């Protein structure tokens, strides 16, 4: 088996991009823990991965809760082993005019998107530092690169994720650990469709016109890149912001 069956944690693995990443990693032999605050979704995805022949577990966790994150990672260690790969896809997204963002809304975005990423990265790094091997991919956003109207809170958290990724990369590069961030632009997912349903985002054919590739991205488009960044071959790639956006953000 070699190193193919490394243990991977995917946060937000119950839906969209995280789900596609969990499926891709499992197909390639990884033992996969699907973490999501929607516990039913996490278990459903893990059950599907098992049915397809993979070793997988689902764990319900709110990534913004420090104690819950520690407990979830302990569950993964006990069930699958030390964490070798981490992909952080869990996040909330929405649109609020800047002058209407409440203190509570601001704090919730920070707690889930930025603090949630911090907590999971810190947990995973303790195993990776001991093993002197690790791969982390944070899912940020084009909004964190260039901002987005109505997403002052969301953009700030994603810019924070990009900076956190770069800082950790430099601190851990000499210890066999690589961490990179993938900032999607427009990927067809339940999160995106929800925004379209509530008319916060235009329909698919309008969105596609703003993308040189002429179509929305898929979870699999993101998963293929993430899988490379989690492989043995990617050891010299670290601290990078690597877009998968059909040429929309350059
Ligand atoms: N879809 C896009 O176009 C797009 C664009 C830019 C960035 N992104 C980013 O990609 C990632 C995945 O987005 P998606 O489109 O797959 O969204 P999604 O809503 O389909 O999936 C996100 C998952 O995260 C989970 N989650 C939310 N809050 C959580 C919490 N507190 N604890 C644990 N899990 C939690 C949700 O239950 C859900 O299963 C997010 O980080 C998002 O910001 C997506």
Short mmCIF file of C-alpha atoms and ligand atoms in Angstrom, two decimals:
data_model
loop_
_atom_site.label_atom_id
_atom_site.label_comp_id
_atom_site.label_asym_id
_atom_site.label_seq_id
_atom_site.Cartn_x
_atom_site.Cartn_y
_atom_site.Cartn_z
CA UNK A 1 0.00 0.00 0.00
CA UNK A 2 2.94 2.38 0.67
CA UNK A 3 1.81 5.88 1.55
CA UNK A 4 -1.43 5.83 -0.46
CA UNK A 5 -3.58 5.13 2.58
CA UNK A 6 -2.61 8.24 4.51
CA UNK A 7 -5.23 9.62 6.90
CA UNK A 8 -7.05 12.69 5.56
CA UNK A 9 -9.44 15.02 7.39
CA UNK A 10 -11.81 17.07 5.23
CA UNK A 11 -13.81 19.76 7.02
CA UNK A 12 -17.06 20.78 5.35
CA UNK A 13 -16.90 17.34 3.74
CA UNK A 14 -20.65 16.93 3.94
CA UNK A 15 -21.35 19.11 0.91
CA UNK A 16 -20.05 20.73 -2.25
CA UNK A 17 -16.31 21.16 -2.67
CA UNK A 18 -15.45 19.35 0.58
CA UNK A 19 -17.54 16.37 -0.47
CA UNK A 20 -15.87 16.22 -3.89
CA UNK A 21 -12.45 16.38 -2.19
CA UNK A 22 -13.38 13.59 0.25
CA UNK A 23 -14.59 11.41 -2.63
CA UNK A 24 -11.46 12.06 -4.71
CA UNK A 25 -9.06 11.33 -1.83
CA UNK A 26 -10.98 8.15 -0.90
CA UNK A 27 -10.92 6.95 -4.53
CA UNK A 28 -7.13 7.21 -4.39
CA UNK A 29 -6.85 5.10 -1.26
CA UNK A 30 -6.78 7.70 1.51
CA UNK A 31 -8.51 6.90 4.80
CA UNK A 32 -10.92 9.81 5.04
CA UNK A 33 -12.61 11.54 7.98
CA UNK A 34 -15.54 13.68 6.87
CA UNK A 35 -16.08 16.52 9.37
CA UNK A 36 -19.15 18.73 9.16
CA UNK A 37 -21.51 20.47 11.54
CA UNK A 38 -24.26 18.78 9.58
CA UNK A 39 -23.63 15.40 11.18
CA UNK A 40 -26.18 13.60 9.00
CA UNK A 41 -24.43 14.85 5.86
CA UNK A 42 -21.00 13.85 7.24
CA UNK A 43 -22.27 10.32 7.99
CA UNK A 44 -24.05 10.04 4.65
CA UNK A 45 -20.88 10.94 2.73
CA UNK A 46 -18.73 8.62 4.88
CA UNK A 47 -21.26 5.81 4.33
CA UNK A 48 -21.05 6.36 0.57
CA UNK A 49 -17.24 6.26 0.66
CA UNK A 50 -17.38 3.00 2.65
CA UNK A 51 -19.88 1.53 0.18
CA UNK A 52 -17.37 2.36 -2.56
CA UNK A 53 -14.70 0.39 -0.69
CA UNK A 54 -12.87 3.12 1.24
CA UNK A 55 -12.09 3.40 4.92
CA UNK A 56 -14.01 6.44 6.16
CA UNK A 57 -15.78 7.96 9.14
CA UNK A 58 -18.17 10.87 9.55
CA UNK A 59 -17.82 13.22 12.53
CA UNK A 60 -20.24 15.98 13.54
CA UNK A 61 -18.35 19.10 14.62
CA UNK A 62 -18.74 22.86 14.63
CA UNK A 63 -15.25 24.00 13.60
CA UNK A 64 -15.67 27.26 15.52
CA UNK A 65 -15.87 25.39 18.85
CA UNK A 66 -12.35 24.68 20.24
CA UNK A 67 -13.37 21.81 22.54
CA UNK A 68 -15.47 20.19 19.82
CA UNK A 69 -12.60 20.42 17.32
CA UNK A 70 -10.16 18.82 19.77
CA UNK A 71 -12.67 16.02 20.45
CA UNK A 72 -13.34 15.47 16.73
CA UNK A 73 -9.64 15.15 15.89
CA UNK A 74 -9.21 12.73 18.80
CA UNK A 75 -12.06 10.65 17.38
CA UNK A 76 -10.27 10.58 14.01
CA UNK A 77 -6.95 9.53 15.62
CA UNK A 78 -8.62 6.73 17.58
CA UNK A 79 -10.53 5.49 14.58
CA UNK A 80 -8.15 6.00 11.61
CA UNK A 81 -4.76 7.04 13.05
CA UNK A 82 -2.63 10.21 13.17
CA UNK A 83 -3.67 12.96 10.77
CA UNK A 84 -1.41 13.30 7.73
CA UNK A 85 -3.58 15.37 5.36
CA UNK A 86 -6.01 18.20 6.16
CA UNK A 87 -8.34 20.06 3.81
CA UNK A 88 -10.39 22.88 5.34
CA UNK A 89 -13.49 23.53 3.28
CA UNK A 90 -16.01 24.30 6.07
CA UNK A 91 -17.29 27.86 5.81
CA UNK A 92 -20.34 30.08 5.74
CA UNK A 93 -20.96 32.60 2.97
CA UNK A 94 -23.51 35.26 2.27
CA UNK A 95 -24.12 38.80 1.14
CA UNK A 96 -24.84 41.75 3.41
CA UNK A 97 -24.42 45.43 2.57
CA UNK A 98 -21.39 46.63 4.49
CA UNK A 99 -23.35 49.15 6.60
CA UNK A 100 -25.81 46.38 7.57
CA UNK A 101 -23.27 43.83 8.84
CA UNK A 102 -24.01 43.42 12.54
CA UNK A 103 -21.36 42.77 15.18
CA UNK A 104 -22.80 39.28 15.72
CA UNK A 105 -22.73 38.45 12.00
CA UNK A 106 -19.14 39.73 11.70
CA UNK A 107 -18.08 37.60 14.67
CA UNK A 108 -19.82 34.46 13.37
CA UNK A 109 -18.05 34.73 9.99
CA UNK A 110 -14.70 35.16 11.73
CA UNK A 111 -15.42 32.28 14.11
CA UNK A 112 -16.36 29.73 11.44
CA UNK A 113 -14.20 30.75 8.48
CA UNK A 114 -11.01 32.01 10.10
CA UNK A 115 -10.91 30.69 13.68
CA UNK A 116 -12.34 27.36 12.47
CA UNK A 117 -9.47 27.08 9.99
CA UNK A 118 -6.93 28.06 12.68
CA UNK A 119 -8.23 25.45 15.15
CA UNK A 120 -8.20 22.59 12.62
CA UNK A 121 -4.77 23.51 11.24
CA UNK A 122 -3.34 23.65 14.76
CA UNK A 123 -4.78 20.23 15.65
CA UNK A 124 -3.48 18.61 12.47
CA UNK A 125 -0.03 20.20 12.77
CA UNK A 126 0.67 18.52 16.10
CA UNK A 127 0.42 15.08 14.39
CA UNK A 128 2.25 16.25 11.27
CA UNK A 129 5.16 17.81 13.19
CA UNK A 130 5.62 14.55 15.14
CA UNK A 131 5.62 12.54 11.88
CA UNK A 132 7.73 15.14 10.00
CA UNK A 133 5.27 14.85 7.10
CA UNK A 134 2.03 16.66 6.37
CA UNK A 135 -0.06 18.29 3.67
CA UNK A 136 -2.66 20.98 4.33
CA UNK A 137 -4.90 22.74 1.83
CA UNK A 138 -7.07 25.60 3.02
CA UNK A 139 -9.99 26.52 0.80
CA UNK A 140 -10.10 30.31 0.71
CA UNK A 141 -11.89 32.35 -1.97
CA UNK A 142 -11.36 34.79 -4.82
CA UNK A 143 -13.17 37.19 -2.44
CA UNK A 144 -10.12 36.94 -0.19
CA UNK A 145 -7.88 37.92 -3.09
CA UNK A 146 -9.83 40.81 -4.58
CA UNK A 147 -12.82 41.46 -2.28
CA UNK A 148 -16.48 41.24 -3.30
CA UNK A 149 -19.41 43.63 -3.07
CA UNK A 150 -21.69 42.71 -0.16
CA UNK A 151 -19.06 40.38 1.27
CA UNK A 152 -16.93 42.62 3.49
CA UNK A 153 -17.13 40.11 6.34
CA UNK A 154 -16.64 37.00 4.18
CA UNK A 155 -13.80 38.59 2.16
CA UNK A 156 -11.97 39.59 5.36
CA UNK A 157 -12.13 36.03 6.72
CA UNK A 158 -10.85 34.57 3.45
CA UNK A 159 -8.03 37.12 3.21
CA UNK A 160 -7.16 35.98 6.72
CA UNK A 161 -7.10 32.35 5.62
CA UNK A 162 -4.68 33.22 2.82
CA UNK A 163 -2.33 35.07 5.22
CA UNK A 164 -2.55 32.29 7.83
CA UNK A 165 -1.61 29.75 5.15
CA UNK A 166 1.47 31.75 4.11
CA UNK A 167 2.62 32.24 7.71
CA UNK A 168 2.26 28.56 8.64
CA UNK A 169 4.01 27.53 5.42
CA UNK A 170 7.14 29.46 6.38
CA UNK A 171 7.10 28.21 9.98
CA UNK A 172 6.77 24.52 9.02
CA UNK A 173 8.51 24.26 5.64
CA UNK A 174 11.66 22.71 7.10
CA UNK A 175 9.66 19.96 8.82
CA UNK A 176 8.25 18.08 5.84
CA UNK A 177 4.95 19.95 5.98
CA UNK A 178 3.46 21.82 3.03
CA UNK A 179 0.41 24.06 3.28
CA UNK A 180 -1.22 25.87 0.36
CA UNK A 181 -4.50 27.64 -0.26
CA UNK A 182 -6.96 27.17 -3.11
CA UNK A 183 -9.24 30.17 -3.69
CA UNK A 184 -12.27 29.16 -5.78
CA UNK A 185 -14.16 31.74 -7.83
CA UNK A 186 -17.51 30.28 -8.94
CA UNK A 187 -17.95 26.57 -8.29
CA UNK A 188 -21.33 24.89 -8.77
CA UNK A 189 -22.23 23.75 -5.24
CA UNK A 190 -25.18 23.81 -2.82
CA UNK A 191 -23.72 27.05 -1.35
CA UNK A 192 -23.71 28.70 -4.79
CA UNK A 193 -27.19 27.45 -5.73
CA UNK A 194 -28.58 28.82 -2.46
CA UNK A 195 -27.23 32.27 -3.38
CA UNK A 196 -28.77 31.95 -6.85
CA UNK A 197 -32.13 30.89 -5.40
CA UNK A 198 -32.21 33.96 -3.16
CA UNK A 199 -31.08 36.14 -6.14
CA UNK A 200 -27.87 37.17 -4.39
CA UNK A 201 -26.00 35.77 -7.39
CA UNK A 202 -27.08 35.77 -11.06
CA UNK A 203 -28.12 32.62 -12.95
CA UNK A 204 -25.52 30.15 -14.20
CA UNK A 205 -25.50 31.36 -17.83
CA UNK A 206 -24.76 34.94 -16.68
CA UNK A 207 -22.01 33.83 -14.30
CA UNK A 208 -20.44 31.66 -17.01
CA UNK A 209 -19.99 34.73 -19.26
CA UNK A 210 -17.62 36.25 -16.66
CA UNK A 211 -15.38 33.17 -16.80
CA UNK A 212 -12.91 32.79 -19.70
CA UNK A 213 -13.42 29.01 -19.64
CA UNK A 214 -17.11 29.68 -20.33
CA UNK A 215 -18.50 27.50 -17.57
CA UNK A 216 -18.80 27.25 -13.81
CA UNK A 217 -16.24 25.09 -12.01
CA UNK A 218 -17.12 21.75 -10.44
CA UNK A 219 -16.15 20.25 -7.10
CA UNK A 220 -14.07 17.76 -9.05
CA UNK A 221 -12.11 20.60 -10.73
CA UNK A 222 -11.08 21.73 -7.25
CA UNK A 223 -10.57 18.19 -5.91
CA UNK A 224 -8.07 17.27 -8.63
CA UNK A 225 -5.82 20.20 -7.68
CA UNK A 226 -6.25 19.58 -3.96
CA UNK A 227 -5.31 15.91 -4.41
CA UNK A 228 -2.03 16.91 -6.06
CA UNK A 229 -1.29 19.36 -3.23
CA UNK A 230 -1.87 16.49 -0.76
CA UNK A 231 0.46 14.08 -2.57
CA UNK A 232 4.07 13.08 -1.88
CA UNK A 233 5.08 14.79 -5.14
CA UNK A 234 4.05 18.29 -4.02
CA UNK A 235 6.59 18.67 -1.19
CA UNK A 236 8.33 21.74 -2.69
CA UNK A 237 5.06 23.61 -3.26
CA UNK A 238 4.18 25.51 -0.09
CA UNK A 239 2.69 28.85 0.95
CA UNK A 240 1.09 29.25 -2.48
CA UNK A 241 -2.27 30.68 -3.54
CA UNK A 242 -3.28 28.44 -6.45
CA UNK A 243 -6.48 29.41 -8.21
CA UNK A 244 -8.87 27.01 -9.93
CA UNK A 245 -11.20 29.45 -11.60
CA UNK A 246 -11.31 28.94 -15.38
CA UNK A 247 -9.06 31.98 -15.86
CA UNK A 248 -11.43 34.39 -14.09
CA UNK A 249 -8.91 35.66 -11.51
CA UNK A 250 -5.32 36.12 -12.64
N1 LIG B 1 -18.87 27.44 -4.30
C1 LIG B 1 -18.16 28.50 -4.63
O1 LIG B 1 -18.36 29.11 -5.68
C2 LIG B 1 -17.09 29.01 -3.72
C3 LIG B 1 -16.40 30.16 -4.11
C4 LIG B 1 -15.38 30.64 -3.29
C5 LIG B 1 -15.05 29.96 -2.14
N2 LIG B 1 -15.73 28.84 -1.78
C6 LIG B 1 -15.34 28.17 -0.54
O2 LIG B 1 -15.30 26.77 -0.76
C7 LIG B 1 -15.61 26.10 0.47
C8 LIG B 1 -16.72 25.09 0.23
O3 LIG B 1 -17.85 25.76 -0.23
P1 LIG B 1 -19.06 25.00 -0.92
O4 LIG B 1 -19.46 25.81 -2.08
O5 LIG B 1 -18.72 23.57 -1.09
O6 LIG B 1 -20.17 25.20 0.23
P2 LIG B 1 -21.24 24.20 0.88
O7 LIG B 1 -22.14 25.06 1.68
O8 LIG B 1 -21.82 23.32 -0.18
O9 LIG B 1 -20.35 23.32 1.86
C9 LIG B 1 -19.84 23.87 3.05
C10 LIG B 1 -19.95 22.83 4.16
O10 LIG B 1 -19.40 23.40 5.35
C11 LIG B 1 -20.22 23.02 6.43
N3 LIG B 1 -20.10 23.97 7.53
C12 LIG B 1 -20.60 25.22 7.62
N4 LIG B 1 -20.35 25.75 8.82
C13 LIG B 1 -19.66 24.80 9.52
C14 LIG B 1 -19.15 24.76 10.83
N5 LIG B 1 -19.29 25.78 11.69
N6 LIG B 1 -18.50 23.63 11.23
C15 LIG B 1 -18.37 22.58 10.39
N7 LIG B 1 -18.86 22.56 9.14
C16 LIG B 1 -19.51 23.67 8.71
C17 LIG B 1 -21.63 22.99 5.86
O11 LIG B 1 -22.50 22.20 6.66
C18 LIG B 1 -21.40 22.43 4.48
O12 LIG B 1 -21.52 21.01 4.48
C19 LIG B 1 -15.95 27.19 1.47
O13 LIG B 1 -14.81 27.48 2.24
C20 LIG B 1 -16.32 28.37 0.60
O14 LIG B 1 -16.13 29.59 1.27
C21 LIG B 1 -16.75 28.35 -2.55
#
